[in-house]
mmCIF file of C-alpha atoms in Angstrom:
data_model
loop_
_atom_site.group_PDB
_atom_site.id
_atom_site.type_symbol
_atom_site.label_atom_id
_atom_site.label_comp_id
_atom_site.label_asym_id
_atom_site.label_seq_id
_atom_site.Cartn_x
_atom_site.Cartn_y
_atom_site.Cartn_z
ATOM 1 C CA UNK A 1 15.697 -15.631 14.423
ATOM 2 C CA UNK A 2 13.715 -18.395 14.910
ATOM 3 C CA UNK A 3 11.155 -18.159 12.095
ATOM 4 C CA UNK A 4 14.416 -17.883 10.818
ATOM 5 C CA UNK A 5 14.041 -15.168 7.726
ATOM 6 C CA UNK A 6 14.756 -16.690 4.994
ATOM 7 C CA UNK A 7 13.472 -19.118 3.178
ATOM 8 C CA UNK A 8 17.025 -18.947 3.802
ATOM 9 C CA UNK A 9 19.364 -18.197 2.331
ATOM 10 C CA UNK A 10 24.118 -18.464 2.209
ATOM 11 C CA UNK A 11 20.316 -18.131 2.337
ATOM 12 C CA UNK A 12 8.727 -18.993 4.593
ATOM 13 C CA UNK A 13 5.268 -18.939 6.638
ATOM 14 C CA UNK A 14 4.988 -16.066 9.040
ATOM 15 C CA UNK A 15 7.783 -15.248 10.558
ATOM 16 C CA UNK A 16 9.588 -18.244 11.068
ATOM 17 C CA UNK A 17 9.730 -18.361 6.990
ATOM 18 C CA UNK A 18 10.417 -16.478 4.241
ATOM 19 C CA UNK A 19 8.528 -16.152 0.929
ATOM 20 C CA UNK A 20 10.593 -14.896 -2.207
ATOM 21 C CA UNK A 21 9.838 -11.990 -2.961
ATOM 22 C CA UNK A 22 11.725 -8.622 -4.438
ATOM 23 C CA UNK A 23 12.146 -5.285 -3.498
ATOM 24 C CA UNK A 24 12.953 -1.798 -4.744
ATOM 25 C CA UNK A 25 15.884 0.157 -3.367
ATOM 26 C CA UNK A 26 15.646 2.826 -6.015
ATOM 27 C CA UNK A 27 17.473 3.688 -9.176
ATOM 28 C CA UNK A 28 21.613 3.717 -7.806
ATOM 29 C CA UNK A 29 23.228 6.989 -9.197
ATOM 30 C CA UNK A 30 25.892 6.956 -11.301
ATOM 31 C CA UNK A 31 29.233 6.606 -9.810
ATOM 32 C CA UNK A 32 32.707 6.552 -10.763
ATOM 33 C CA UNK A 33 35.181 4.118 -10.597
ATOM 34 C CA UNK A 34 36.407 5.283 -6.718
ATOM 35 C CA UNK A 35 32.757 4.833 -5.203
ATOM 36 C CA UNK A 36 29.660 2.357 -4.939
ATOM 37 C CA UNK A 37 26.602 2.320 -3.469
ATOM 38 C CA UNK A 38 24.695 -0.100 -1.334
ATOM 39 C CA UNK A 39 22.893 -2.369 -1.430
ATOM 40 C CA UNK A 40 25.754 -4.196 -3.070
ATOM 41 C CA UNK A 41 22.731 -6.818 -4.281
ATOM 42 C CA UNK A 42 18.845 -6.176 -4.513
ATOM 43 C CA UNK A 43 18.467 -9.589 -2.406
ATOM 44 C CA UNK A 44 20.653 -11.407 0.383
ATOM 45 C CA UNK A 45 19.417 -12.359 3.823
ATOM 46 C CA UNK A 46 22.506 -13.682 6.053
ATOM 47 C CA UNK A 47 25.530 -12.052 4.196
ATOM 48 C CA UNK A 48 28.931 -14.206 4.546
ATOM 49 C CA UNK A 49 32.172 -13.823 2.895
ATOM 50 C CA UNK A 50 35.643 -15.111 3.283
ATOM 51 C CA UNK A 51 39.123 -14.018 1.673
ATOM 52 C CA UNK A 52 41.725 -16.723 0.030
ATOM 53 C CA UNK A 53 44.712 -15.097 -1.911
ATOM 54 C CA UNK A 54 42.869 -11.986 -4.412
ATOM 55 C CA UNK A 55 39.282 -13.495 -4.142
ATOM 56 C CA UNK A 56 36.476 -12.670 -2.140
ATOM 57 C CA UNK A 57 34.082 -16.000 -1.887
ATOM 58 C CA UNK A 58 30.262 -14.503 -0.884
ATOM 59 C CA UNK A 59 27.292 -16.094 -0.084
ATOM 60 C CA UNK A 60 23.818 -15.478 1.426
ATOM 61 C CA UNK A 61 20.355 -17.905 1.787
ATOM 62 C CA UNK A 62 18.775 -19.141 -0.699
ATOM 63 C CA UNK A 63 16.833 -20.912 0.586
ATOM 64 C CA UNK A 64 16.881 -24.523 -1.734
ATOM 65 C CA UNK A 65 20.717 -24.481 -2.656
ATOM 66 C CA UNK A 66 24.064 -23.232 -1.625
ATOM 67 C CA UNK A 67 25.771 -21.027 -4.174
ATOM 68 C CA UNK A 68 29.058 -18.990 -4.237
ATOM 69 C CA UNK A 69 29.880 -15.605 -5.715
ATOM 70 C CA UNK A 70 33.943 -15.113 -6.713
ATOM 71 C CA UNK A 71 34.921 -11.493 -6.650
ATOM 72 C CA UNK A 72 38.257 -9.722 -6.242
ATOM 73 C CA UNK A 73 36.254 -6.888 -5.694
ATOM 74 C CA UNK A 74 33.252 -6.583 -3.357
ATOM 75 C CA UNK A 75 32.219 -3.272 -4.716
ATOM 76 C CA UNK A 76 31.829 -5.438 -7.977
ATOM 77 C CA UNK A 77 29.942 -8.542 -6.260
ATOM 78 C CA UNK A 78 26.871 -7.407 -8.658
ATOM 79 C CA UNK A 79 28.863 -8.177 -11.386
ATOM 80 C CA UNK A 80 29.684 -11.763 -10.592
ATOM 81 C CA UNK A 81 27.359 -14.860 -10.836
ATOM 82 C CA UNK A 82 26.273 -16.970 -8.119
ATOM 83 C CA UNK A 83 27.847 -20.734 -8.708
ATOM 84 C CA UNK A 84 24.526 -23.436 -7.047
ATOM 85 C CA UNK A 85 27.991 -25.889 -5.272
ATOM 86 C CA UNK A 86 25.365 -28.041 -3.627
ATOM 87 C CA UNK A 87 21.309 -28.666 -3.916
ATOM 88 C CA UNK A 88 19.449 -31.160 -1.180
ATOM 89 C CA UNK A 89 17.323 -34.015 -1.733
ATOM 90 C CA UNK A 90 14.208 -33.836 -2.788
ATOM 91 C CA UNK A 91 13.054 -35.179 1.018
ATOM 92 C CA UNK A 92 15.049 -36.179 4.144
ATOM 93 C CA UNK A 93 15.938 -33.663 7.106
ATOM 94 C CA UNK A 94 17.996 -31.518 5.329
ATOM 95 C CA UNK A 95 15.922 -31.003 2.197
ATOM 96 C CA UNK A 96 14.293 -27.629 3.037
ATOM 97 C CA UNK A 97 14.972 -24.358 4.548
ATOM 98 C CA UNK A 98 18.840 -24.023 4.126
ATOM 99 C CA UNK A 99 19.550 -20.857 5.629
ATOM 100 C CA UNK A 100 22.854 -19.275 6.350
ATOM 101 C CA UNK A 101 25.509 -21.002 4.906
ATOM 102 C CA UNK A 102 28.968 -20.060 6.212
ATOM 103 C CA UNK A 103 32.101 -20.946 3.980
ATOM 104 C CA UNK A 104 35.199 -21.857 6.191
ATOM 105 C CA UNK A 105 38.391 -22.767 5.295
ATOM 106 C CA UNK A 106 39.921 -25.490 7.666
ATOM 107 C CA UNK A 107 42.760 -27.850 7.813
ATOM 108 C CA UNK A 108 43.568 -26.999 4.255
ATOM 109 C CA UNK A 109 40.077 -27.544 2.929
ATOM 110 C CA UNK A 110 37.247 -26.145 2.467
ATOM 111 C CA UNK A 111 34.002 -26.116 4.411
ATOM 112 C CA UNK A 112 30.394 -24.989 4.591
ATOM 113 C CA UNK A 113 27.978 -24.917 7.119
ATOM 114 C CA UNK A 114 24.361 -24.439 6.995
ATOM 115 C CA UNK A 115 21.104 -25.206 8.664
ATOM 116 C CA UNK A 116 18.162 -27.280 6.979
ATOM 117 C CA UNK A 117 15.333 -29.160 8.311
ATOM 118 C CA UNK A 118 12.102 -31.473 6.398
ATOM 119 C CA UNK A 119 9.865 -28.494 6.392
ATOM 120 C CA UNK A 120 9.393 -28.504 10.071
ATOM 121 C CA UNK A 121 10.951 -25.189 11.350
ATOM 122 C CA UNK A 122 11.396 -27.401 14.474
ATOM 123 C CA UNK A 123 13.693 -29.588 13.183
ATOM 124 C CA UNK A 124 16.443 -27.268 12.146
ATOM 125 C CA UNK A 125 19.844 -28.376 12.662
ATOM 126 C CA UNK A 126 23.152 -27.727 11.320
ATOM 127 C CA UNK A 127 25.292 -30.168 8.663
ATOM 128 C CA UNK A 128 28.496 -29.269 6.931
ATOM 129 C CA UNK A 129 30.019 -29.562 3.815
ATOM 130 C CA UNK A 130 33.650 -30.681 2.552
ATOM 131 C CA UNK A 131 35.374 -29.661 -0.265
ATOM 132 C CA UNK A 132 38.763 -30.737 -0.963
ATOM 133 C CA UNK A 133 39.587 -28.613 -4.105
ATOM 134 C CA UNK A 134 41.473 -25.422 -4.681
ATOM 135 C CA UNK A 135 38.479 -23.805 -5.934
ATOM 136 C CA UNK A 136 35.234 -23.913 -3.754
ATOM 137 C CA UNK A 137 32.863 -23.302 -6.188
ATOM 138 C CA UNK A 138 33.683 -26.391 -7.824
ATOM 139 C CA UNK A 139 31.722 -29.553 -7.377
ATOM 140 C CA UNK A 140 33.919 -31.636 -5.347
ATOM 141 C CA UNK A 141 31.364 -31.101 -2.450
ATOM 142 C CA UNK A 142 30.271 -33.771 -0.456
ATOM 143 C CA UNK A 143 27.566 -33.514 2.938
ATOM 144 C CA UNK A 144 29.918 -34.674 5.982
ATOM 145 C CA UNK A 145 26.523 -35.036 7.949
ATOM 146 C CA UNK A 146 24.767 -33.504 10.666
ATOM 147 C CA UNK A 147 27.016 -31.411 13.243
ATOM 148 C CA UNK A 148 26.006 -33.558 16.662
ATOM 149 C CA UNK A 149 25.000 -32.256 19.511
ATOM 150 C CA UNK A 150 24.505 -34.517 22.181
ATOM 151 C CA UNK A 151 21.401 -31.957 23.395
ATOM 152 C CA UNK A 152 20.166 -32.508 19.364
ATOM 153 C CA UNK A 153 18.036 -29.495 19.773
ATOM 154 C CA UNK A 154 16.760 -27.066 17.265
ATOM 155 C CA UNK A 155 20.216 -24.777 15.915
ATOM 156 C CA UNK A 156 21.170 -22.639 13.319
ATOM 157 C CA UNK A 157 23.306 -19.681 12.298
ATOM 158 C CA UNK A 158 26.485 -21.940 12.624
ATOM 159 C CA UNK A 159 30.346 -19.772 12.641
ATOM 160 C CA UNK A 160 33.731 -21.294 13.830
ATOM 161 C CA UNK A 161 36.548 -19.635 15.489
ATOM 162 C CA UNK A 162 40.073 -20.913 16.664
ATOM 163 C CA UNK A 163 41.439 -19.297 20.000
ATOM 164 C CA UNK A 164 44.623 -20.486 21.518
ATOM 165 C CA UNK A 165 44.798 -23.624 19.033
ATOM 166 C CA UNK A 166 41.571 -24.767 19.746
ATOM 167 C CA UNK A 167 38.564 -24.844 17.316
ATOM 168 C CA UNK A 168 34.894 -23.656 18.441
ATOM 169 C CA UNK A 169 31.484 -23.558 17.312
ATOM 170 C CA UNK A 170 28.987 -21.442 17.945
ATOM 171 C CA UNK A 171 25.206 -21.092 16.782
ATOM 172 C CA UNK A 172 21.687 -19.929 17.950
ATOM 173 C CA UNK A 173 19.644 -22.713 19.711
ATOM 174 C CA UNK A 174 16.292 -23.270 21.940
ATOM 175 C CA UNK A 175 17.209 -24.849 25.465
ATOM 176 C CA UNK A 176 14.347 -27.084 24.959
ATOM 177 C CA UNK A 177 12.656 -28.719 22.087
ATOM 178 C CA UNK A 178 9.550 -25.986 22.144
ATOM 179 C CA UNK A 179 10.573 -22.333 20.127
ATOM 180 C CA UNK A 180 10.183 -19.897 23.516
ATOM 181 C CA UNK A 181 13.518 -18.026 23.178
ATOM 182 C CA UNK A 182 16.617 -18.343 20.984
ATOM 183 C CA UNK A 183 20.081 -17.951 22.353
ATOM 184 C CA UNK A 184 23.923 -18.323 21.540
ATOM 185 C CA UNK A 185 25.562 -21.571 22.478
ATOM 186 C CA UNK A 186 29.228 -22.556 22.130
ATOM 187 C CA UNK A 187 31.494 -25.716 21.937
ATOM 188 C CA UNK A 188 34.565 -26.981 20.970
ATOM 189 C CA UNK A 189 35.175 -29.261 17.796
ATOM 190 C CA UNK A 190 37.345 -31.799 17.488
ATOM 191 C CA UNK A 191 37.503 -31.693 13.599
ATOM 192 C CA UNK A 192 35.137 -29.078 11.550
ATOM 193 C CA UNK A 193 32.016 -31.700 11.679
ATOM 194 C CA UNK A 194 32.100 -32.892 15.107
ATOM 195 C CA UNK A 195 31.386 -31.475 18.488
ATOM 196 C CA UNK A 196 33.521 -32.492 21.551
ATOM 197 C CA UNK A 197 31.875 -32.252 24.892
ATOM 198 C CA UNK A 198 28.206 -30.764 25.671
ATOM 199 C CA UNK A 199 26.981 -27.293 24.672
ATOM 200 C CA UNK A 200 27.553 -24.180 26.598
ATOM 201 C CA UNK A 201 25.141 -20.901 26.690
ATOM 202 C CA UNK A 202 26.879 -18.429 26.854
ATOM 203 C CA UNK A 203 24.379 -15.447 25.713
ATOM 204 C CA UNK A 204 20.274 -15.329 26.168
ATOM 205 C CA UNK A 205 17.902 -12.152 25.376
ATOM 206 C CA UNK A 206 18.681 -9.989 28.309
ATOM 207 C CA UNK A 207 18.092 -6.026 27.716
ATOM 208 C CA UNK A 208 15.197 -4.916 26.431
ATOM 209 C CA UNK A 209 16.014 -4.127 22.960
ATOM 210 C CA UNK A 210 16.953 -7.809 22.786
ATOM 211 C CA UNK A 211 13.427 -8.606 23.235
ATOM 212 C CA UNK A 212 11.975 -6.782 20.141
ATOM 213 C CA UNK A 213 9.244 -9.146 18.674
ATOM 214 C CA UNK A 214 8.381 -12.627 20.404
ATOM 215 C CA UNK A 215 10.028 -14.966 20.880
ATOM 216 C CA UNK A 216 13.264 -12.976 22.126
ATOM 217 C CA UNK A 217 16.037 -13.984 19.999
ATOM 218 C CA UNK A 218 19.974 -13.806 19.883
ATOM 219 C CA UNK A 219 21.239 -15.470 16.983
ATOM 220 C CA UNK A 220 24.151 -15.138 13.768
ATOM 221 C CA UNK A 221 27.082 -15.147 15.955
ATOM 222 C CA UNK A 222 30.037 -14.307 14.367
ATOM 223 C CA UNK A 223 33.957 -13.705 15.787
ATOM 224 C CA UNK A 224 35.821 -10.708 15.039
ATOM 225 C CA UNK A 225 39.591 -10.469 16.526
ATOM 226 C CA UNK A 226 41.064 -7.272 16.893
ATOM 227 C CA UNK A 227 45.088 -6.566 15.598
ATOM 228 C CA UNK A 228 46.011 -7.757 19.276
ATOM 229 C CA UNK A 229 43.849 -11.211 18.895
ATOM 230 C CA UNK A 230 40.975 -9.973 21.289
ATOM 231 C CA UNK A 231 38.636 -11.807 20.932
ATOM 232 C CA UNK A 232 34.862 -10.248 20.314
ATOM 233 C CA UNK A 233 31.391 -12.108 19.157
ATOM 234 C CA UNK A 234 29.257 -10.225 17.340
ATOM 235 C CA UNK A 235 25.462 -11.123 17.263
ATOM 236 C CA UNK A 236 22.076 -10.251 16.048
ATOM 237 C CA UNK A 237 19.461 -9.280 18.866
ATOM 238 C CA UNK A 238 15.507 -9.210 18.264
ATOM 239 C CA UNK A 239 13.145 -10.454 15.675
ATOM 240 C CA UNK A 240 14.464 -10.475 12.248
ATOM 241 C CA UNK A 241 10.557 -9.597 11.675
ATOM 242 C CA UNK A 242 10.934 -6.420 13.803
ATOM 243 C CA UNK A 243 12.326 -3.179 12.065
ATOM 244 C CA UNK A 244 14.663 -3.316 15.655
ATOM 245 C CA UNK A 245 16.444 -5.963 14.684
ATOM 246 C CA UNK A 246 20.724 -4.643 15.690
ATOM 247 C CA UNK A 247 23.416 -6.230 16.584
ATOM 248 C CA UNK A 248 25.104 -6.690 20.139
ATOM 249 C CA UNK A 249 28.183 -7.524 20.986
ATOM 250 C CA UNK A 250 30.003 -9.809 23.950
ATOM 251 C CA UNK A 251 33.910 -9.605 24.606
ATOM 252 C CA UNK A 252 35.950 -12.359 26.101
ATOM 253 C CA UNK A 253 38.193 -11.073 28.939
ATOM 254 C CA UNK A 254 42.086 -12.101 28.440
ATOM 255 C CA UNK A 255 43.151 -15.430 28.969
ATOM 256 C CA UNK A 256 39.255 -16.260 29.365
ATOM 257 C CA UNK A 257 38.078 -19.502 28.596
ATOM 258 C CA UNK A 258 35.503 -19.188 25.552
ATOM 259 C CA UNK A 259 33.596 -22.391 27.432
ATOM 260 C CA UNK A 260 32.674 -20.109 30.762
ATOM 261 C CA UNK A 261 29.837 -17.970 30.537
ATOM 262 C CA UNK A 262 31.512 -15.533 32.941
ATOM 263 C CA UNK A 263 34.854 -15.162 31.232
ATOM 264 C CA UNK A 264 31.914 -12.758 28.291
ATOM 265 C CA UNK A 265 30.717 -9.535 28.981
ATOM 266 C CA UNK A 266 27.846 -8.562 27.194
ATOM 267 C CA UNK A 267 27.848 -4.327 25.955
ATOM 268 C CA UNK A 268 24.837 -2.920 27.815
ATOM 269 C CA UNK A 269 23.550 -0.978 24.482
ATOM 270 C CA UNK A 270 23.250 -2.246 20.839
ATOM 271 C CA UNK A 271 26.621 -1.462 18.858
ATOM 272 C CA UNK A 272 24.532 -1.224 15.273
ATOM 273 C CA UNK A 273 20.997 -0.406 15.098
ATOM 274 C CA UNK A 274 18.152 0.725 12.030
ATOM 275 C CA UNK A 275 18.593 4.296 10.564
ATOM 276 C CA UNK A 276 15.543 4.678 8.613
ATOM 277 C CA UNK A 277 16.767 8.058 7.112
ATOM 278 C CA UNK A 278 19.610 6.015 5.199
ATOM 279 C CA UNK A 279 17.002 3.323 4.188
ATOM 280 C CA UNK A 280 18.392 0.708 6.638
ATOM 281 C CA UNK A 281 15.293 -1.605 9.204
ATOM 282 C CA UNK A 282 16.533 -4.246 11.056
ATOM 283 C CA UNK A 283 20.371 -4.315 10.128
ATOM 284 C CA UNK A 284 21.885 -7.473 11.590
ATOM 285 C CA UNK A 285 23.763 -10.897 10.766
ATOM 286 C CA UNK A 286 26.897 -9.644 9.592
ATOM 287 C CA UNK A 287 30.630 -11.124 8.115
ATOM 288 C CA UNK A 288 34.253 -9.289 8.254
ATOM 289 C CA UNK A 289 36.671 -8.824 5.698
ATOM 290 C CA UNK A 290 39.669 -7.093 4.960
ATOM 291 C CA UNK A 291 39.997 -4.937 2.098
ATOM 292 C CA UNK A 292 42.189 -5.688 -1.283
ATOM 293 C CA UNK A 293 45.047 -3.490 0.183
ATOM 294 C CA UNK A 294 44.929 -5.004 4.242
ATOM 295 C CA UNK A 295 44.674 -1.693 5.783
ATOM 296 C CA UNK A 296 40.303 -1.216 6.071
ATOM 297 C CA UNK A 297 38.529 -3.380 8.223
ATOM 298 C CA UNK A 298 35.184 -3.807 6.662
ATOM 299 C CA UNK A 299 31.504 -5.162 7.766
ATOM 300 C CA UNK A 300 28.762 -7.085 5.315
ATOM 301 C CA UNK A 301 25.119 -7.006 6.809
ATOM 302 C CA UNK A 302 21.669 -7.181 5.351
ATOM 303 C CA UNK A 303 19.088 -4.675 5.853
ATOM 304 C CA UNK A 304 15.629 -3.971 4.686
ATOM 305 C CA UNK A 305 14.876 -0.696 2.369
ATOM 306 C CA UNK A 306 11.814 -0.212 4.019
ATOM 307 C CA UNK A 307 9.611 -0.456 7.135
ATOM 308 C CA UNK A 308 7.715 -3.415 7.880
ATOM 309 C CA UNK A 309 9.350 -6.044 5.071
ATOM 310 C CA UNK A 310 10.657 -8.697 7.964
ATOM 311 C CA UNK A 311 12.381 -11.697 7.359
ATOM 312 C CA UNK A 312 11.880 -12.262 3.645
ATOM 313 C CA UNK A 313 13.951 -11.920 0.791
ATOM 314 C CA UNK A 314 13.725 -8.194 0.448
ATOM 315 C CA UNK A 315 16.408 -7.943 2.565
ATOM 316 C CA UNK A 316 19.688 -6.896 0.847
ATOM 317 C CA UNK A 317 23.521 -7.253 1.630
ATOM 318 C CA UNK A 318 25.590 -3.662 2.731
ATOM 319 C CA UNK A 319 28.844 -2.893 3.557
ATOM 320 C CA UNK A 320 30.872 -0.209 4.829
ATOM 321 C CA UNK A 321 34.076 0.653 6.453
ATOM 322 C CA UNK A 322 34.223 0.003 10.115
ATOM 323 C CA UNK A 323 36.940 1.147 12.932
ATOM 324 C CA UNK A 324 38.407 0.219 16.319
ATOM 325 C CA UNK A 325 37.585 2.129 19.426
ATOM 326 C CA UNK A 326 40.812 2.835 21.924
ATOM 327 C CA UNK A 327 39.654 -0.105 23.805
ATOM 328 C CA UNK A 328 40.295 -2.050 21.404
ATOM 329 C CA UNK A 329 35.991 -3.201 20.470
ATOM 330 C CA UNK A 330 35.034 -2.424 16.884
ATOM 331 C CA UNK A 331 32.967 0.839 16.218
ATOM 332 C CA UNK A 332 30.537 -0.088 13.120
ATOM 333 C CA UNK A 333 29.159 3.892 13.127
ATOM 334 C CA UNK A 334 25.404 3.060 11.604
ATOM 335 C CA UNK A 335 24.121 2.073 8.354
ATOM 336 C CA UNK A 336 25.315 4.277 5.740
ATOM 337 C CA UNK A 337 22.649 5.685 3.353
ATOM 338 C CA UNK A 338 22.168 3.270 0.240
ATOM 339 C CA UNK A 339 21.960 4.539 -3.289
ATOM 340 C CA UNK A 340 24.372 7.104 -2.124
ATOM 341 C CA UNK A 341 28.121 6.869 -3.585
ATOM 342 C CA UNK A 342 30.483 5.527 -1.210
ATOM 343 C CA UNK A 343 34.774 5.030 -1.083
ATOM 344 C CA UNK A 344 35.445 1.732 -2.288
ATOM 345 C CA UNK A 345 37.523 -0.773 -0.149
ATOM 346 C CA UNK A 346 41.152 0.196 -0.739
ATOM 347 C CA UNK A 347 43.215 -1.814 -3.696
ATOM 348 C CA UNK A 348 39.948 -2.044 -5.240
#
């Protein structure tokens, strides 16, 4: 994503930025209390959310702040208000373009990680947050720093996963210091704000409809475990500028080591891609979450309405039910139509 969409935000210049703007999705019909319809916000680049107890915490880029939505209903996220839990400095590296923002919760607190930069798309990197409370959108946040990379080169798009009691990151990078390709890198963390050990690639643009818009770009990686503890990375392939932007998907054999590029197996063919008949360019950078009851398996994602409206703020949060195929991979179908009344997560 390099010209990383947003202005950012969990949240500006071609491409590599994102201008606010608004879009139109249409009048929503009316639906009853069983359904809703996406998009489940008019606005949302970078969709995250994360269950603790009967709330849903969501957030998206924003671009100048982080904010939270509380919901014990997604289907009702419209309803709730966004909660700013942390604005940057007025100057300094991490004072513009916060896009992305994951909220984690680790070691019995809370976390958030985001990338920012001084206004110089090249100097993106990612910094966490640390939040000691009960309640994350309350103001006990305090900026643990910048994560450190010994490579300190250009990242963003930040997720953590534990496998096998150990704690990774993983992110979208440049190898170098000069924006020619983006890929996904991985290492392991020896607490939620520092890195142990160098940086491994373990993904780059490979198959053509990886390579949709230039640079060629792999980028919001996010984990997904199946009922077995499979373990499955989920990422976003192509421009976020291109109406091709889908998502791909890499599986890590059994017993493989998350730190060796050949224990991951990349699926030859995109596993969610646009369907401009249901209103859905470019449908990438998604989050998981279970529904109230803990028997649906559901995916958020943003989308554009339209052709041709990039990486800007006109792109909107979805979500829809998603299954497991008998190999155990998740089968996301394709972007359901939006304005169009759909089953709401069960227990909601």
């Amino acid at each position: 994503m390099m010209l990383k969409h947003y202005c950012v935000a969990i949240l500006l210049m071609t491409c590599c930025t994102c201008s606010k703007k608004t879009t139109t999705t249409g009048s929503p019909p009316v639906v009853n209390d069983s359904t809703f319809t996406n998009p489940i916000l008019s606005s949302g680049p970078d969709p995250w959310v994360i269950q603790m107890d009967t709330n849903y915490y969501y957030t998206n880029t924003f671009g100048n702040r982080v904010a939270i939505y509380k919901t014990g209903r997604m289907s009702q996220l419209n309803k709730a208000t966004p909660v700013t839990v942390w604005s940057p400095p007025a100057t300094g590296p991490y004072s513009k373009e916060i896009w992305a923002p994951e909220i984690h919760f680790l070691q019995n607190k809370w976390y958030i990680y985001f990338a920012a930069d001084d206004g110089n798309n090249a100097n993106h990197r990612i910094y966490v947050l640390e939040n000691d409370g009960a309640d994350p959108q309350s103001s006990n946040w305090v900026l643990k720093g910048k994560v450190n990379d010994p490579a300190d080169k250009w990242a963003i798009d930040a997720s953590v996963f534990d496998y096998n009691a150990q704690s990774y990151l993983i992110w979208s990078g440049w190898e170098g210091d000069v924006d020619g390709r983006q890929d996904i890198y991985i290492a392991k963390l020896s607490n939620p704000w520092t890195i142990s050990g160098n940086r491994v690639m373990i993904s780059t643009p490979t198959y053509t409809w990886e390579k949709n818009g230039a640079p060629s770009v792999n980028e919001g990686p996010e984990v997904i475990k199946n009922k077995n503890g499979k373990i499955f990375l989920v990422y976003s392939a192509s421009g976020c500028w291109t109406d091709d932007y889908s998502l791909g998907l890499l599986t890590l054999k059994d017993g493989g080591d998350p730190l060796n590029p050949a224990d991951w197996s990349k699926s030859a063919n995109p596993v969610f891609v646009k369907n401009p008949a249901n209103g859905a360019f470019g449908p990438g950078h998604p989050g998981f979450f279970t529904s109230r009851d803990g028997k649906e398996d559901w995916i958020v994602y943003h989308a554009n309405s339209f052709t041709g409206q990039g990486c800007a703020d006109n792109r909107n949060p979805r979500m829809q039910k998603f299954r497991w195929n008998v190999d155990g991979s998740p089968n996301f179908g394709e972007p359901v139509k939006i304005n169009s009344p759909i089953k709401k997560p069960g227990g909601e």
